[in-house]
Short mmCIF file of C-alpha atoms in Angstrom, two decimals:
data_model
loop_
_atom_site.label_atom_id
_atom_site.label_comp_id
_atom_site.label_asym_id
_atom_site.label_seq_id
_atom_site.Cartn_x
_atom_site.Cartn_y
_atom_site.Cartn_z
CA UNK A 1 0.00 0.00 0.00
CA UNK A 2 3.33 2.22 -0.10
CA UNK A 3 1.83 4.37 -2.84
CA UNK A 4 -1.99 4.72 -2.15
CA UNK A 5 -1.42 8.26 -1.15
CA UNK A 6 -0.02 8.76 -4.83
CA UNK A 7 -2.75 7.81 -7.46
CA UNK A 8 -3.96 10.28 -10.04
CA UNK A 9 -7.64 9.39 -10.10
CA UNK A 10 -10.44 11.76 -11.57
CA UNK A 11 -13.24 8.73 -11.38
CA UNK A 12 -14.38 7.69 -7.32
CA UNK A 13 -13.75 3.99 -9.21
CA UNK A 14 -10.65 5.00 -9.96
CA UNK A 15 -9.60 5.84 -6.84
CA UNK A 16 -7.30 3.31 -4.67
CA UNK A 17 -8.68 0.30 -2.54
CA UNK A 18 -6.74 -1.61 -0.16
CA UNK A 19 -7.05 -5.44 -0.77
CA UNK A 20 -7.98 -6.02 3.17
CA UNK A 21 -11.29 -3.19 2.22
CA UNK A 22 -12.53 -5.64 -0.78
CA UNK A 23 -14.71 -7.92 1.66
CA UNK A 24 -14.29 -9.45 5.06
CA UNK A 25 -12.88 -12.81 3.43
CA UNK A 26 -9.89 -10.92 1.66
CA UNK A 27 -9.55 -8.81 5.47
CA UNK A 28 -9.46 -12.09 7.17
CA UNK A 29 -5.92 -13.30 4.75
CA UNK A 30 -4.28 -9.82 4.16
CA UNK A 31 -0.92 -8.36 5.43
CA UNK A 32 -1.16 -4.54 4.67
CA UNK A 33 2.30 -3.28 4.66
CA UNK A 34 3.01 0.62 4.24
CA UNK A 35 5.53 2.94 5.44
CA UNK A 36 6.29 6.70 5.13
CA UNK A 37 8.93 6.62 2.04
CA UNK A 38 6.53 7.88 -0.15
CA UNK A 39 3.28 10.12 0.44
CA UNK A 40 5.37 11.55 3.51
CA UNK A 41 8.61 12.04 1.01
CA UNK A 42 10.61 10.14 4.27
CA UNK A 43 12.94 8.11 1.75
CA UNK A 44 16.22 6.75 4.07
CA UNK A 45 14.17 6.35 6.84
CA UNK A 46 13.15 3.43 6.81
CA UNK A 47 10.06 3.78 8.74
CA UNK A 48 6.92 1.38 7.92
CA UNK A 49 4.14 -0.69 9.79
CA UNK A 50 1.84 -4.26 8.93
CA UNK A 51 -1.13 -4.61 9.65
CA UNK A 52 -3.03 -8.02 9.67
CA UNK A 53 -4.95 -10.57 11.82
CA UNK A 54 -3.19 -11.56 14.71
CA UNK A 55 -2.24 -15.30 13.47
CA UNK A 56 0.10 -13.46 10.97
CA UNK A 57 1.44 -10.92 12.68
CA UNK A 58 2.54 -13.52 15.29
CA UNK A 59 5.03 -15.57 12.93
CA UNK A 60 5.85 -11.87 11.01
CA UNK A 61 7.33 -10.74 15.23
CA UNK A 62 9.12 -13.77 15.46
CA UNK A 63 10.74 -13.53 12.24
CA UNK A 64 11.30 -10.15 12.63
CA UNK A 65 12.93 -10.44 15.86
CA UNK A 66 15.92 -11.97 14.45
CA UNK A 67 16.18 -9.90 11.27
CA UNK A 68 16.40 -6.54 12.92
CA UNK A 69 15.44 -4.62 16.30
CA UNK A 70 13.02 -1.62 15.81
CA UNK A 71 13.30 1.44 13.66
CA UNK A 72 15.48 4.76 15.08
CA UNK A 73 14.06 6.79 17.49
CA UNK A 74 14.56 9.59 14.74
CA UNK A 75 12.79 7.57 12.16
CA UNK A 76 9.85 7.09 14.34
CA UNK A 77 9.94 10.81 15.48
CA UNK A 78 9.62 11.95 12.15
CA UNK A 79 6.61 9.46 11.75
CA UNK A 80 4.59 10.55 14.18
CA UNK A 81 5.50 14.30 13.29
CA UNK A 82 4.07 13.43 9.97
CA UNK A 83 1.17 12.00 11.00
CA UNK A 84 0.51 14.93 13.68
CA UNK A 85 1.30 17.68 11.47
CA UNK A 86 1.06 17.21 7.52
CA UNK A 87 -2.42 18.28 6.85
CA UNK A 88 -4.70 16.41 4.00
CA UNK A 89 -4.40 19.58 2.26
CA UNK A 90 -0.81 19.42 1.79
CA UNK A 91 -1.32 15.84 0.75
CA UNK A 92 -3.56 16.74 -1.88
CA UNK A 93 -1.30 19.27 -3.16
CA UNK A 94 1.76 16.95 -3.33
CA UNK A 95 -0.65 14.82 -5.66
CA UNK A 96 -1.46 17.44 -7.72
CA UNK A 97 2.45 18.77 -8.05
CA UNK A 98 3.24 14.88 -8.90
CA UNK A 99 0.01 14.70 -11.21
CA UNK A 100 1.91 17.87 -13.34
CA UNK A 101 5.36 16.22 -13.22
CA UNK A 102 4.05 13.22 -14.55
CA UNK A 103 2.07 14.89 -17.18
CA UNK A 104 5.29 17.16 -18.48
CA UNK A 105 7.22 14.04 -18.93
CA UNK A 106 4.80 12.18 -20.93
CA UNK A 107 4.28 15.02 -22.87
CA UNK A 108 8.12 15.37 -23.29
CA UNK A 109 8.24 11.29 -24.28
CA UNK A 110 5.00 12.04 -26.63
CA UNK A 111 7.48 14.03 -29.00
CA UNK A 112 10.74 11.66 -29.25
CA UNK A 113 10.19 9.60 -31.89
CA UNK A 114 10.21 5.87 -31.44
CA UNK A 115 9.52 6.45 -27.79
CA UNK A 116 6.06 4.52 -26.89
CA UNK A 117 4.23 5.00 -23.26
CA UNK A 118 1.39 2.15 -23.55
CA UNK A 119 -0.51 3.16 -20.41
CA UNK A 120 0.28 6.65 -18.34
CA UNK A 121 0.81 5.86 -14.94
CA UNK A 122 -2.00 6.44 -12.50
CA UNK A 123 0.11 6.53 -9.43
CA UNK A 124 3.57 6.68 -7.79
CA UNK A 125 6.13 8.55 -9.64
CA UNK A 126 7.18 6.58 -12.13
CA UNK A 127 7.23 5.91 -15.95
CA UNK A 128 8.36 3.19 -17.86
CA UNK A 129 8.31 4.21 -21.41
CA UNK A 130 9.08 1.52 -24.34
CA UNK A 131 12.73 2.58 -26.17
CA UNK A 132 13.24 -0.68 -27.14
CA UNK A 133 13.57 0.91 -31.01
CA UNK A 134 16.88 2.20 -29.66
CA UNK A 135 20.01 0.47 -29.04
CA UNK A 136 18.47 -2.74 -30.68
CA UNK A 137 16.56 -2.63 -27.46
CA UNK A 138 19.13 -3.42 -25.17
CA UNK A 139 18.27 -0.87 -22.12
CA UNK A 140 20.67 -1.58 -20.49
CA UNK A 141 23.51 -0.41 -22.66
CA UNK A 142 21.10 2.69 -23.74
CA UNK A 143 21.05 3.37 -19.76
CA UNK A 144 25.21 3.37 -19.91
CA UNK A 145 25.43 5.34 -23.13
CA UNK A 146 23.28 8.07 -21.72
CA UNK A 147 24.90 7.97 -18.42
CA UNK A 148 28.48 8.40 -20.47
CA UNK A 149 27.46 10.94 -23.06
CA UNK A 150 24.79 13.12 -21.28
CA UNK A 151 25.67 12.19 -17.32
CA UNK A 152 22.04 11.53 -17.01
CA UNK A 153 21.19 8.27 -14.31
CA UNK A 154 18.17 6.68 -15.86
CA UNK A 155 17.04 2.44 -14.84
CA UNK A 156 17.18 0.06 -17.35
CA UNK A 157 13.51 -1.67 -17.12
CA UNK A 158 15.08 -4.96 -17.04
CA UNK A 159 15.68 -4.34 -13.41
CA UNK A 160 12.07 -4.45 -13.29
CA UNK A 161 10.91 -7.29 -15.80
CA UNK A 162 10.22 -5.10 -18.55
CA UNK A 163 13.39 -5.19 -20.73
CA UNK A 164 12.99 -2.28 -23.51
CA UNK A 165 11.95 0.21 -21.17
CA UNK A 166 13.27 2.36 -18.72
CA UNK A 167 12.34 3.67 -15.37
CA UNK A 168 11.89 8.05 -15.42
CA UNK A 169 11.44 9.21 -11.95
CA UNK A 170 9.45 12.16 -11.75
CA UNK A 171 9.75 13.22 -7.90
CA UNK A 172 12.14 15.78 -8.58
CA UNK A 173 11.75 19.24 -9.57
CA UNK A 174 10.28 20.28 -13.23
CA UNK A 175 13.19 22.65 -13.68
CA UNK A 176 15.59 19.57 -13.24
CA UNK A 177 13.07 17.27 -15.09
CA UNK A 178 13.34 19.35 -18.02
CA UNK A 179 16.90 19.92 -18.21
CA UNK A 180 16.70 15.30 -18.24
CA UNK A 181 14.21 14.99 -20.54
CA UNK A 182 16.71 17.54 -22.82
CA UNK A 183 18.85 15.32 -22.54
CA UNK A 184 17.19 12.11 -23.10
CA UNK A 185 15.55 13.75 -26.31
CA UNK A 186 19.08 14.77 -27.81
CA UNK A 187 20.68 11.53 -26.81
CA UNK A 188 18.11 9.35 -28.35
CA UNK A 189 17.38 11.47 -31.41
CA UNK A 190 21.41 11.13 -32.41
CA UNK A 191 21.23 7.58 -31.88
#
């Protein structure tokens, strides 16, 4: 459920549902897991929760035991500070800001050619555009190349299953998105 506080929805049917909400038989055999990372921008610290029925959590606390202790004091300061303080306003506005981002890069990726988006994301802040006409669609070495000619970090979608692609993150800001997707349009379109 990490990023339910980031969908782009303008449909109520659109909007997200938690699998443990879908009916008491899916509650009854669900582990929700969520953390802070995203809707509260707390990336590093490593803050997060589970909830599910007690029979679970039981043999989740007795592996976790031996995995790790508890999260820092300062990561769980900063939790509660978020959940005191940022105001569902805010968190509607950070959706919104992320909702533009998203829609400047796929605008940008609409005009490279050979650059295919088959569905727009509808949450997180992510996209995983097809550039598989590039490079004979080896990402990976496209990923190198542009990190060696431009000195722009972009993820090869093979990391993620999806080899032809790669992963554009979009949480940064547009001036800095626009000086990558520059780049990414030059570099391709001289390839």
């Amino acid at each position: 459920e990490i990023y339910e506080r980031l969908v782009y929805t303008d449909q109520p049917e659109d909007a997200h549902v938690s699998f443990a909400a879908i009916s008491p038989a899916m509650y009854s055999r669900t582990m929700t897991v969520n953390g802070f990372s995203k809707a509260y921008a707390m990336t590093g610290m490593r803050l997060g929760y589970m909830a599910a029925p007690a029979r679970l959590t039981k043999a989740v606390t007795t592996i976790q035991s031996q995995l790790t202790s508890c999260a820092g004091s300062i990561s769980q300061a900063a939790g509660v500070a978020a959940l005191e303080n940022v105001q569902e306003s805010e968190m509607e506005d950070n959706v919104r800001i992320m909702r533009e981002k998203r829609d400047f890069v796929i605008e940008r990726l609409d005009g490279i050619p050979n650059v295919r988006l088959a569905v727009p994301p509808m949450g997180a802040f992510y996209v995983l555009p097809d550039v598989s006409a590039y490079y004979g669609g080896d990402d990976v070495k496209l990923c190198f190349e542009l990190l060696k000619e431009e000195r722009l970090a972009l993820v090869p979608g093979t990391s993620f299953g999806a080899p032809g692609t790669i992963r554009i993150s979009y949480a940064t800001s547009l001036e800095e998105l626009g000086v990558a997707m520059d780049k990414l349009e030059s570099f391709l379109v001289k390839s």
